[in-house]
Amino acid sequence: MGGLDPRRVTVTLASFAWDARERDALARDRAVRARNKDLWKRNWPTDGAEPGTGEKNQVRITNAYREMLGRRVLAWNPAVQVAAQWHADYMANTGRFGHFEPDIPERRTTHDRLLAAGYPRGTGENCHSGRGDPKGAHDAWVQSSGHHRNILMATHREMASALASGYWTQDFGNGDEFESDLDEWRD
Protein backbone atom coordinates (compact mmCIF):
# COMPACT_ATOMS: atom_id res chain seq x y z
CA MET A 1 0.00 0.00 0.00
CA GLY A 2 1.55 3.34 -1.06
CA GLY A 3 1.06 6.86 0.18
CA LEU A 4 1.42 8.57 3.52
CA ASP A 5 1.10 6.83 6.84
CA PRO A 6 -1.83 8.66 8.53
CA ARG A 7 -0.32 7.91 11.94
CA ARG A 8 2.72 10.04 11.07
CA VAL A 9 1.08 12.96 9.31
CA THR A 10 -0.81 15.69 11.09
CA VAL A 11 -3.05 17.81 8.91
CA THR A 12 -4.84 20.86 10.25
CA LEU A 13 -7.08 23.39 8.56
CA ALA A 14 -4.10 25.75 8.42
CA SER A 15 -1.81 23.15 6.79
CA PHE A 16 -4.26 21.43 4.42
CA ALA A 17 -3.59 21.96 0.71
CA TRP A 18 -5.77 20.78 -2.16
CA ASP A 19 -2.89 20.52 -4.61
CA ALA A 20 0.84 21.12 -5.13
CA ARG A 21 0.34 24.81 -5.99
CA GLU A 22 -1.51 25.43 -2.75
CA ARG A 23 1.06 23.39 -0.79
CA ASP A 24 3.85 25.54 -2.30
CA ALA A 25 2.00 28.73 -1.34
CA LEU A 26 1.63 27.51 2.26
CA ALA A 27 5.35 26.62 2.37
CA ARG A 28 6.20 30.09 1.03
CA ASP A 29 4.08 31.74 3.72
CA ARG A 30 5.79 29.70 6.45
CA ALA A 31 9.18 30.74 5.06
CA VAL A 32 8.19 34.43 5.02
CA ARG A 33 7.02 34.24 8.65
CA ALA A 34 10.31 32.57 9.65
CA ARG A 35 12.27 35.20 7.69
CA ASN A 36 10.38 38.03 9.41
CA LYS A 37 11.11 36.51 12.81
CA ASP A 38 14.83 36.15 12.01
CA LEU A 39 15.11 39.71 10.67
CA TRP A 40 13.48 41.07 13.82
CA LYS A 41 16.21 39.43 15.94
CA ARG A 42 18.97 41.44 14.24
CA ASN A 43 20.46 44.63 15.65
CA TRP A 44 19.37 47.45 13.40
CA PRO A 45 21.04 50.86 13.24
CA THR A 46 19.14 53.64 14.97
CA ASP A 47 17.56 54.88 11.73
CA GLY A 48 14.05 53.72 12.61
CA ALA A 49 14.39 50.24 11.09
CA GLU A 50 14.02 48.34 14.35
CA PRO A 51 10.35 47.64 15.05
CA GLY A 52 9.08 47.42 18.61
CA THR A 53 7.06 44.55 20.01
CA GLY A 54 3.74 46.21 19.15
CA GLU A 55 4.86 46.89 15.60
CA LYS A 56 5.97 43.28 15.10
CA ASN A 57 2.61 42.13 16.48
CA GLN A 58 0.81 44.46 14.09
CA VAL A 59 2.63 42.84 11.14
CA ARG A 60 1.70 39.39 12.52
CA ILE A 61 -1.96 40.42 12.93
CA THR A 62 -2.07 41.78 9.37
CA ASN A 63 -0.46 38.63 7.98
CA ALA A 64 -2.79 36.32 9.93
CA TYR A 65 -5.77 38.28 8.60
CA ARG A 66 -4.47 38.18 5.02
CA GLU A 67 -3.79 34.46 5.30
CA MET A 68 -7.24 33.77 6.70
CA LEU A 69 -8.73 35.46 3.63
CA GLY A 70 -6.52 33.62 1.14
CA ARG A 71 -3.83 36.25 0.56
CA ARG A 72 -0.08 35.71 0.71
CA VAL A 73 1.87 36.54 3.89
CA LEU A 74 3.84 39.79 3.54
CA ALA A 75 7.56 40.08 4.21
CA TRP A 76 8.74 42.76 6.63
CA ASN A 77 11.17 45.20 5.02
CA PRO A 78 13.52 47.50 7.00
CA ALA A 79 13.37 50.35 4.45
CA VAL A 80 9.56 50.25 4.55
CA GLN A 81 9.85 50.31 8.37
CA VAL A 82 11.94 53.50 8.19
CA ALA A 83 9.36 55.25 5.99
CA ALA A 84 6.48 54.12 8.22
CA GLN A 85 8.31 55.28 11.36
CA TRP A 86 9.08 58.68 9.83
CA HIS A 87 5.40 59.21 9.17
CA ALA A 88 4.19 57.94 12.56
CA ASP A 89 6.74 60.26 14.21
CA TYR A 90 5.63 63.16 12.01
CA MET A 91 1.98 62.72 12.98
CA ALA A 92 2.90 62.38 16.67
CA ASN A 93 5.16 65.46 16.63
CA THR A 94 2.85 67.73 14.62
CA GLY A 95 -0.60 66.41 15.55
CA ARG A 96 -1.39 66.32 11.81
CA PHE A 97 -3.21 63.10 11.04
CA GLY A 98 -3.25 61.96 7.42
CA HIS A 99 -1.09 60.73 4.58
CA PHE A 100 0.79 63.93 3.75
CA GLU A 101 3.73 65.82 5.24
CA PRO A 102 3.25 69.19 3.48
CA ASP A 103 6.11 70.96 5.28
CA ILE A 104 8.74 68.32 4.34
CA PRO A 105 8.80 68.33 0.50
CA GLU A 106 11.06 65.27 0.14
CA ARG A 107 8.63 63.27 2.31
CA ARG A 108 5.33 64.86 1.25
CA THR A 109 3.62 61.66 0.04
CA THR A 110 3.80 57.99 0.94
CA HIS A 111 5.71 57.38 -2.29
CA ASP A 112 8.16 60.20 -1.46
CA ARG A 113 8.83 58.78 2.01
CA LEU A 114 9.39 55.26 0.70
CA LEU A 115 11.79 56.56 -1.97
CA ALA A 116 13.68 58.65 0.62
CA ALA A 117 14.03 55.52 2.76
CA GLY A 118 15.52 53.63 -0.20
CA TYR A 119 12.42 51.68 -1.18
CA PRO A 120 11.39 52.37 -4.81
CA ARG A 121 8.31 50.13 -5.03
CA GLY A 122 5.87 51.44 -2.44
CA THR A 123 2.20 50.89 -3.12
CA GLY A 124 0.10 52.02 -0.17
CA GLU A 125 -0.33 53.30 3.34
CA ASN A 126 -2.78 53.05 6.22
CA CYS A 127 -2.80 55.54 9.11
CA HIS A 128 -4.60 55.28 12.44
CA SER A 129 -4.93 57.50 15.47
CA GLY A 130 -6.57 56.24 18.62
CA ARG A 131 -6.09 52.99 20.46
CA GLY A 132 -2.36 52.46 20.63
CA ASP A 133 -2.42 48.68 20.55
CA PRO A 134 -1.83 46.69 17.35
CA LYS A 135 -5.25 44.98 17.41
CA GLY A 136 -7.04 48.32 17.87
CA ALA A 137 -5.37 49.75 14.79
CA HIS A 138 -6.14 46.61 12.79
CA ASP A 139 -9.79 46.58 13.88
CA ALA A 140 -10.18 50.22 12.82
CA TRP A 141 -8.58 49.58 9.43
CA VAL A 142 -10.75 46.60 8.57
CA GLN A 143 -13.85 48.69 9.33
CA SER A 144 -12.85 51.15 6.60
CA SER A 145 -13.29 49.95 3.03
CA GLY A 146 -10.22 51.75 1.65
CA HIS A 147 -7.92 50.64 4.45
CA HIS A 148 -9.35 47.13 4.30
CA ARG A 149 -8.70 46.91 0.56
CA ASN A 150 -5.16 48.14 1.19
CA ILE A 151 -4.55 45.37 3.75
CA LEU A 152 -5.81 42.72 1.31
CA MET A 153 -4.33 44.07 -1.94
CA ALA A 154 -3.07 41.08 -3.93
CA THR A 155 -0.03 42.94 -5.35
CA HIS A 156 1.46 43.70 -1.93
CA ARG A 157 4.58 41.68 -1.15
CA GLU A 158 6.20 43.62 1.73
CA MET A 159 5.11 45.79 4.63
CA ALA A 160 5.99 47.39 7.93
CA SER A 161 4.02 49.02 10.75
CA ALA A 162 5.20 51.86 12.97
CA LEU A 163 3.81 53.49 16.11
CA ALA A 164 4.49 56.85 17.76
CA SER A 165 2.33 58.22 20.60
CA GLY A 166 -0.87 56.49 19.44
CA TYR A 167 -0.30 57.23 15.73
CA TRP A 168 0.08 54.13 13.56
CA THR A 169 1.44 54.00 10.03
CA GLN A 170 1.31 50.82 7.97
CA ASP A 171 3.18 50.96 4.65
CA PHE A 172 3.07 48.42 1.84
CA GLY A 173 5.32 47.65 -1.10
CA ASN A 174 5.50 45.28 -4.01
CA GLY A 175 9.23 44.51 -3.99
CA ASP A 176 9.92 40.81 -4.41
CA GLU A 177 13.70 40.55 -4.21
CA PHE A 178 13.38 38.66 -0.90
CA GLU A 179 11.58 35.78 -2.66
CA SER A 180 14.87 34.46 -4.10
CA ASP A 181 16.29 34.06 -0.58
CA LEU A 182 13.35 32.19 0.97
CA ASP A 183 14.94 28.75 0.57
CA GLU A 184 16.99 29.54 3.68
CA TRP A 185 13.78 29.56 5.72
CA ARG A 186 11.83 26.75 4.06
CA ASP A 187 11.07 23.68 6.16
Coordinates of N, CA and C in Angstrom, one line a residue:
M1 N 0.8 -1.2 0.0 CA 0.0 0.0 0.0 C 0.9 1.2 0.0
G2 N 0.7 2.1 -1.0 CA 1.5 3.3 -1.1 C 0.9 4.5 -0.4
G3 N 1.6 5.6 -0.4 CA 1.1 6.9 0.2 C 1.6 7.2 1.6
L4 N 1.0 8.1 2.2 CA 1.4 8.6 3.5 C 0.8 7.7 4.6
D5 N 1.6 7.5 5.7 CA 1.1 6.8 6.8 C 0.3 7.8 7.7
P6 N -1.0 7.7 7.8 CA -1.8 8.7 8.5 C -1.4 8.8 10.0
R7 N -0.7 7.8 10.5 CA -0.3 7.9 11.9 C 0.9 8.9 12.1
R8 N 1.5 9.2 11.0 CA 2.7 10.0 11.1 C 2.5 11.4 10.5
V9 N 1.4 11.7 10.0 CA 1.1 13.0 9.3 C 0.0 13.7 10.0
T10 N 0.2 14.9 10.5 CA -0.8 15.7 11.1 C -1.2 16.8 10.1
V11 N -2.5 16.8 9.8 CA -3.0 17.8 8.9 C -4.1 18.6 9.7
T12 N -3.9 19.9 9.6 CA -4.8 20.9 10.2 C -5.5 21.7 9.2
L13 N -6.5 22.5 9.5 CA -7.1 23.4 8.6 C -6.1 24.4 8.0
A14 N -5.1 24.8 8.8 CA -4.1 25.7 8.4 C -3.1 25.1 7.5
S15 N -2.9 23.8 7.6 CA -1.8 23.1 6.8 C -2.4 22.3 5.6
F16 N -3.7 22.2 5.5 CA -4.3 21.4 4.4 C -4.1 22.1 3.1
A17 N -3.7 21.4 2.1 CA -3.6 22.0 0.7 C -4.3 21.0 -0.2
W18 N -5.1 21.6 -1.2 CA -5.8 20.8 -2.2 C -4.8 20.2 -3.2
D19 N -3.8 21.0 -3.5 CA -2.9 20.5 -4.6 C -1.5 21.1 -4.4
A20 N -0.6 20.7 -5.3 CA 0.8 21.1 -5.1 C 1.0 22.6 -5.1
R21 N 0.2 23.3 -5.9 CA 0.3 24.8 -6.0 C 0.0 25.4 -4.6
E22 N -1.1 24.9 -4.1 CA -1.5 25.4 -2.7 C -0.5 25.0 -1.7
R23 N 0.0 23.8 -1.8 CA 1.1 23.4 -0.8 C 2.3 24.3 -0.9
D24 N 2.7 24.6 -2.1 CA 3.8 25.5 -2.3 C 3.6 26.9 -1.7
A25 N 2.4 27.4 -1.9 CA 2.0 28.7 -1.3 C 2.1 28.7 0.2
L26 N 1.6 27.6 0.8 CA 1.6 27.5 2.3 C 3.1 27.4 2.7
A27 N 3.9 26.7 2.0 CA 5.4 26.6 2.4 C 6.0 28.0 2.2
R28 N 5.7 28.7 1.2 CA 6.2 30.1 1.0 C 5.8 31.0 2.2
D29 N 4.5 30.9 2.6 CA 4.1 31.7 3.7 C 4.8 31.4 5.0
R30 N 5.0 30.1 5.3 CA 5.8 29.7 6.5 C 7.2 30.3 6.4
A31 N 7.8 30.2 5.2 CA 9.2 30.7 5.1 C 9.2 32.2 5.3
V32 N 8.2 33.0 4.8 CA 8.2 34.4 5.0 C 8.0 34.7 6.5
R33 N 7.2 34.0 7.2 CA 7.0 34.2 8.6 C 8.3 34.0 9.4
A34 N 9.0 32.9 9.0 CA 10.3 32.6 9.6 C 11.3 33.6 9.3
R35 N 11.4 34.1 8.1 CA 12.3 35.2 7.7 C 12.0 36.5 8.5
N36 N 10.7 36.8 8.6 CA 10.4 38.0 9.4 C 10.9 37.9 10.8
K37 N 10.7 36.7 11.4 CA 11.1 36.5 12.8 C 12.6 36.6 12.9
D38 N 13.4 36.1 12.0 CA 14.8 36.2 12.0 C 15.3 37.6 11.8
L39 N 14.7 38.3 10.9 CA 15.1 39.7 10.7 C 14.9 40.5 11.9
W40 N 13.8 40.3 12.6 CA 13.5 41.1 13.8 C 14.5 40.8 15.0
K41 N 15.2 39.7 14.9 CA 16.2 39.4 15.9 C 17.5 40.2 15.7
R42 N 17.7 40.8 14.6 CA 19.0 41.4 14.2 C 19.0 42.8 14.9
N43 N 20.3 43.3 15.1 CA 20.5 44.6 15.7 C 20.5 45.6 14.5
W44 N 19.5 46.5 14.5 CA 19.4 47.5 13.4 C 20.0 48.8 13.8
P45 N 20.5 49.5 12.9 CA 21.0 50.9 13.2 C 19.9 51.7 13.7
T46 N 20.2 52.8 14.4 CA 19.1 53.6 15.0 C 18.5 54.6 13.9
D47 N 18.2 54.1 12.8 CA 17.6 54.9 11.7 C 16.1 54.6 11.6
G48 N 15.5 54.0 12.6 CA 14.0 53.7 12.6 C 13.7 52.4 12.0
A49 N 14.7 51.5 11.7 CA 14.4 50.2 11.1 C 14.0 49.2 12.1
E50 N 14.3 49.4 13.4 CA 14.0 48.3 14.3 C 12.6 48.5 14.9
P51 N 11.7 47.5 14.5 CA 10.4 47.6 15.1 C 10.3 47.2 16.5
G52 N 9.3 47.8 17.2 CA 9.1 47.4 18.6 C 8.2 46.2 18.6
T53 N 7.9 45.7 19.8 CA 7.1 44.5 20.0 C 5.7 44.8 19.4
G54 N 5.1 45.9 19.7 CA 3.7 46.2 19.2 C 3.7 46.3 17.6
E55 N 4.8 46.8 17.1 CA 4.9 46.9 15.6 C 5.0 45.5 15.0
K56 N 5.8 44.7 15.6 CA 6.0 43.3 15.1 C 4.6 42.6 15.2
N57 N 3.9 42.8 16.3 CA 2.6 42.1 16.5 C 1.6 42.6 15.5
Q58 N 1.7 43.9 15.1 CA 0.8 44.5 14.1 C 1.1 43.8 12.8
V59 N 2.3 43.6 12.4 CA 2.6 42.8 11.1 C 2.1 41.4 11.2
R60 N 2.2 40.8 12.4 CA 1.7 39.4 12.5 C 0.2 39.4 12.4
I61 N -0.5 40.3 13.0 CA -2.0 40.4 12.9 C -2.4 40.6 11.5
T62 N -1.7 41.5 10.8 CA -2.1 41.8 9.4 C -1.9 40.5 8.5
N63 N -0.7 39.8 8.7 CA -0.5 38.6 8.0 C -1.5 37.5 8.3
A64 N -1.8 37.4 9.6 CA -2.8 36.3 9.9 C -4.1 36.6 9.3
Y65 N -4.5 37.9 9.2 CA -5.8 38.3 8.6 C -5.7 38.0 7.1
R66 N -4.6 38.4 6.5 CA -4.5 38.2 5.0 C -4.5 36.7 4.7
E67 N -3.8 35.9 5.5 CA -3.8 34.5 5.3 C -5.2 33.8 5.5
M68 N -5.9 34.3 6.5 CA -7.2 33.8 6.7 C -8.1 34.0 5.5
L69 N -7.9 35.1 4.8 CA -8.7 35.5 3.6 C -8.1 35.1 2.3
G70 N -7.1 34.2 2.4 CA -6.5 33.6 1.1 C -5.5 34.5 0.5
R71 N -4.9 35.4 1.1 CA -3.8 36.2 0.6 C -2.5 35.8 1.1
R72 N -1.4 36.1 0.3 CA -0.1 35.7 0.7 C 0.4 36.5 2.0
V73 N 1.3 35.9 2.7 CA 1.9 36.5 3.9 C 2.9 37.6 3.4
L74 N 2.9 38.7 4.0 CA 3.8 39.8 3.5 C 5.2 39.8 4.3
A75 N 6.2 40.0 3.6 CA 7.6 40.1 4.2 C 7.8 41.5 4.8
W76 N 8.4 41.5 6.0 CA 8.7 42.8 6.6 C 10.0 43.3 5.9
N77 N 10.0 44.6 5.7 CA 11.2 45.2 5.0 C 11.7 46.4 5.8
P78 N 13.0 46.4 6.2 CA 13.5 47.5 7.0 C 13.4 48.9 6.4
A79 N 13.5 49.0 5.1 CA 13.4 50.3 4.5 C 11.9 50.8 4.6
V80 N 11.0 49.9 4.4 CA 9.6 50.3 4.5 C 9.3 50.6 6.0
Q81 N 10.0 50.0 6.9 CA 9.9 50.3 8.4 C 10.3 51.7 8.6
V82 N 11.4 52.1 8.0 CA 11.9 53.5 8.2 C 10.9 54.5 7.7
A83 N 10.4 54.3 6.5 CA 9.4 55.2 6.0 C 8.1 55.3 6.9
A84 N 7.7 54.2 7.3 CA 6.5 54.1 8.2 C 6.8 54.8 9.5
Q85 N 8.0 54.6 10.1 CA 8.3 55.3 11.4 C 8.4 56.8 11.2
W86 N 9.0 57.2 10.1 CA 9.1 58.7 9.8 C 7.7 59.3 9.9
H87 N 6.7 58.6 9.2 CA 5.4 59.2 9.2 C 4.7 59.1 10.5
A88 N 4.8 58.0 11.2 CA 4.2 57.9 12.6 C 4.8 59.0 13.5
D89 N 6.1 59.2 13.4 CA 6.7 60.3 14.2 C 6.2 61.6 13.8
Y90 N 6.1 61.9 12.5 CA 5.6 63.2 12.0 C 4.2 63.5 12.6
M91 N 3.3 62.5 12.5 CA 2.0 62.7 13.0 C 2.0 63.0 14.5
A92 N 2.8 62.2 15.2 CA 2.9 62.4 16.7 C 3.5 63.8 17.0
N93 N 4.5 64.2 16.3 CA 5.2 65.5 16.6 C 4.4 66.7 16.2
T94 N 3.6 66.6 15.1 CA 2.9 67.7 14.6 C 1.4 67.7 15.0
G95 N 0.8 66.5 15.3 CA -0.6 66.4 15.6 C -1.4 66.4 14.3
R96 N -0.7 66.4 13.1 CA -1.4 66.3 11.8 C -1.6 64.9 11.4
F97 N -2.9 64.5 11.4 CA -3.2 63.1 11.0 C -3.6 63.0 9.6
G98 N -3.0 62.1 8.8 CA -3.3 62.0 7.4 C -2.1 61.4 6.7
H99 N -2.1 61.4 5.4 CA -1.1 60.7 4.6 C 0.0 61.7 4.0
F100 N -0.1 63.0 4.3 CA 0.8 63.9 3.8 C 1.6 64.6 4.8
E101 N 2.8 65.0 4.4 CA 3.7 65.8 5.2 C 4.0 67.1 4.4
P102 N 3.1 68.1 4.4 CA 3.3 69.2 3.5 C 4.5 70.1 3.7
D103 N 5.0 70.1 5.0 CA 6.1 71.0 5.3 C 7.5 70.3 5.1
I104 N 7.5 69.0 4.6 CA 8.7 68.3 4.3 C 8.6 67.8 2.9
P105 N 9.0 68.7 1.9 CA 8.8 68.3 0.5 C 9.3 67.0 0.1
E106 N 10.5 66.6 0.6 CA 11.1 65.3 0.1 C 10.3 64.1 0.8
R107 N 9.4 64.3 1.7 CA 8.6 63.3 2.3 C 7.1 63.6 2.2
R108 N 6.7 64.4 1.3 CA 5.3 64.9 1.3 C 4.3 63.7 1.1
T109 N 4.6 62.8 0.3 CA 3.6 61.7 0.0 C 4.2 60.3 0.5
T110 N 3.3 59.3 0.6 CA 3.8 58.0 0.9 C 4.9 57.6 0.0
H111 N 4.7 57.8 -1.3 CA 5.7 57.4 -2.3 C 7.0 58.1 -2.0
D112 N 7.0 59.4 -1.8 CA 8.2 60.2 -1.5 C 8.9 59.6 -0.3
R113 N 8.2 59.3 0.8 CA 8.8 58.8 2.0 C 9.5 57.4 1.7
L114 N 8.8 56.6 1.0 CA 9.4 55.3 0.7 C 10.6 55.4 -0.2
L115 N 10.6 56.3 -1.1 CA 11.8 56.6 -2.0 C 12.9 57.1 -1.1
A116 N 12.6 58.1 -0.2 CA 13.7 58.6 0.6 C 14.3 57.6 1.5
A117 N 13.5 56.6 1.9 CA 14.0 55.5 2.8 C 14.8 54.4 2.0
G118 N 14.8 54.6 0.6 CA 15.5 53.6 -0.2 C 14.7 52.5 -0.7
Y119 N 13.3 52.7 -0.7 CA 12.4 51.7 -1.2 C 11.7 52.2 -2.4
P120 N 12.0 51.8 -3.6 CA 11.4 52.4 -4.8 C 10.0 51.8 -5.2
R121 N 9.5 50.8 -4.5 CA 8.3 50.1 -5.0 C 7.1 50.2 -4.0
G122 N 7.0 51.3 -3.4 CA 5.9 51.4 -2.4 C 4.5 51.5 -3.1
T123 N 3.5 50.9 -2.5 CA 2.2 50.9 -3.1 C 1.0 51.4 -2.3
G124 N 1.2 51.6 -1.0 CA 0.1 52.0 -0.2 C 0.4 52.3 1.3
E125 N -0.5 52.9 1.9 CA -0.3 53.3 3.3 C -1.7 53.3 4.1
N126 N -1.7 52.9 5.3 CA -2.8 53.0 6.2 C -2.3 53.8 7.4
C127 N -3.1 54.8 7.9 CA -2.8 55.5 9.1 C -3.9 55.4 10.1
H128 N -3.6 55.4 11.4 CA -4.6 55.3 12.4 C -4.2 56.1 13.6
S129 N -5.2 56.8 14.2 CA -4.9 57.5 15.5 C -6.0 57.1 16.4
G130 N -5.6 56.7 17.6 CA -6.6 56.2 18.6 C -6.0 55.2 19.5
R131 N -6.6 54.1 19.6 CA -6.1 53.0 20.5 C -4.7 52.7 20.0
G132 N -3.7 52.7 21.0 CA -2.4 52.5 20.6 C -1.9 51.0 20.4
D133 N -2.8 50.1 20.7 CA -2.4 48.7 20.6 C -2.6 48.2 19.1
P134 N -1.8 47.2 18.7 CA -1.8 46.7 17.3 C -3.2 46.2 16.9
K135 N -3.9 45.5 17.8 CA -5.2 45.0 17.4 C -6.2 46.1 17.2
G136 N -6.1 47.2 18.0 CA -7.0 48.3 17.9 C -6.9 49.0 16.5
A137 N -5.6 49.2 16.1 CA -5.4 49.8 14.8 C -5.9 48.8 13.7
H138 N -5.6 47.6 13.8 CA -6.1 46.6 12.8 C -7.7 46.6 12.7
D139 N -8.3 46.6 13.9 CA -9.8 46.6 13.9 C -10.4 47.8 13.2
A140 N -9.7 49.0 13.5 CA -10.2 50.2 12.8 C -10.0 50.2 11.3
W141 N -8.8 49.7 10.9 CA -8.6 49.6 9.4 C -9.5 48.7 8.7
V142 N -9.9 47.5 9.3 CA -10.7 46.6 8.6 C -12.2 47.1 8.6
Q143 N -12.5 48.1 9.4 CA -13.9 48.7 9.3 C -14.0 49.8 8.3
S144 N -12.9 50.1 7.6 CA -12.8 51.1 6.6 C -12.6 50.5 5.3
S145 N -13.4 50.7 4.3 CA -13.3 50.0 3.0 C -12.0 50.2 2.3
G146 N -11.5 51.4 2.3 CA -10.2 51.8 1.6 C -9.0 51.1 2.4
H147 N -9.0 51.2 3.7 CA -7.9 50.6 4.5 C -8.0 49.1 4.4
H148 N -9.2 48.6 4.4 CA -9.3 47.1 4.3 C -8.8 46.6 3.0
R149 N -9.2 47.3 1.9 CA -8.7 46.9 0.6 C -7.2 47.0 0.5
N150 N -6.6 48.0 1.2 CA -5.2 48.1 1.2 C -4.5 46.9 1.9
I151 N -5.1 46.5 3.0 CA -4.6 45.4 3.8 C -4.6 44.1 2.9
L152 N -5.6 44.0 2.1 CA -5.8 42.7 1.3 C -5.3 42.8 -0.1
M153 N -4.7 43.9 -0.5 CA -4.3 44.1 -1.9 C -3.4 42.9 -2.4
A154 N -3.8 42.3 -3.5 CA -3.1 41.1 -3.9 C -1.7 41.4 -4.4
T155 N -1.4 42.6 -4.8 CA 0.0 42.9 -5.4 C 1.0 43.3 -4.3
H156 N 0.5 43.4 -3.0 CA 1.5 43.7 -1.9 C 2.3 42.5 -1.7
R157 N 3.6 42.7 -1.4 CA 4.6 41.7 -1.1 C 5.3 41.9 0.2
E158 N 5.5 43.2 0.5 CA 6.2 43.6 1.7 C 5.4 44.7 2.5
M159 N 5.8 44.8 3.8 CA 5.1 45.8 4.6 C 5.9 46.1 5.9
A160 N 5.5 47.1 6.6 CA 6.0 47.4 7.9 C 4.9 48.2 8.6
S161 N 4.9 48.2 9.9 CA 4.0 49.0 10.7 C 4.8 49.8 11.8
A162 N 4.5 51.0 12.0 CA 5.2 51.9 13.0 C 4.2 52.6 13.9
L163 N 4.6 52.8 15.1 CA 3.8 53.5 16.1 C 4.6 54.6 16.8
A164 N 3.9 55.7 17.0 CA 4.5 56.9 17.8 C 3.3 57.6 18.5
S165 N 3.3 57.5 19.8 CA 2.3 58.2 20.6 C 0.9 58.0 20.1
G166 N 0.5 56.8 19.8 CA -0.9 56.5 19.4 C -1.1 56.7 18.0
Y167 N -0.2 57.1 17.2 CA -0.3 57.2 15.7 C 0.4 56.0 15.1
W168 N -0.4 55.3 14.3 CA 0.1 54.1 13.6 C 0.2 54.5 12.1
T169 N 1.3 54.0 11.5 CA 1.4 54.0 10.0 C 1.8 52.6 9.6
Q170 N 1.1 52.1 8.6 CA 1.3 50.8 8.0 C 1.6 51.1 6.5
D171 N 2.8 50.8 6.1 CA 3.2 51.0 4.7 C 3.3 49.6 4.0
F172 N 3.0 49.6 2.7 CA 3.1 48.4 1.8 C 3.9 48.7 0.6
G173 N 4.5 47.6 0.1 CA 5.3 47.6 -1.1 C 5.2 46.4 -1.9
N174 N 5.6 46.5 -3.2 CA 5.5 45.3 -4.0 C 6.9 44.8 -4.5
G175 N 7.9 45.1 -3.7 CA 9.2 44.5 -4.0 C 9.2 43.0 -3.8
D176 N 9.9 42.3 -4.6 CA 9.9 40.8 -4.4 C 11.3 40.2 -4.4
E177 N 12.3 41.0 -4.2 CA 13.7 40.5 -4.2 C 13.9 39.5 -3.1
F178 N 13.2 39.6 -2.0 CA 13.4 38.7 -0.9 C 13.0 37.2 -1.3
E179 N 12.1 37.1 -2.3 CA 11.6 35.8 -2.7 C 12.7 34.8 -3.0
S180 N 13.8 35.3 -3.7 CA 14.9 34.5 -4.1 C 15.7 33.9 -2.9
D181 N 15.5 34.5 -1.8 CA 16.3 34.1 -0.6 C 15.5 33.2 0.4
L182 N 14.2 32.9 0.0 CA 13.4 32.2 1.0 C 13.8 30.7 1.2
D183 N 14.5 30.2 0.4 CA 14.9 28.8 0.6 C 15.6 28.6 1.9
E184 N 16.3 29.6 2.4 CA 17.0 29.5 3.7 C 16.0 29.3 4.8
W185 N 14.8 29.7 4.7 CA 13.8 29.6 5.7 C 12.7 28.5 5.5
R186 N 12.8 27.8 4.4 CA 11.8 26.7 4.1 C 12.1 25.5 4.9
D187 N 10.9 24.9 5.3 CA 11.1 23.7 6.2 C 11.1 22.4 5.3

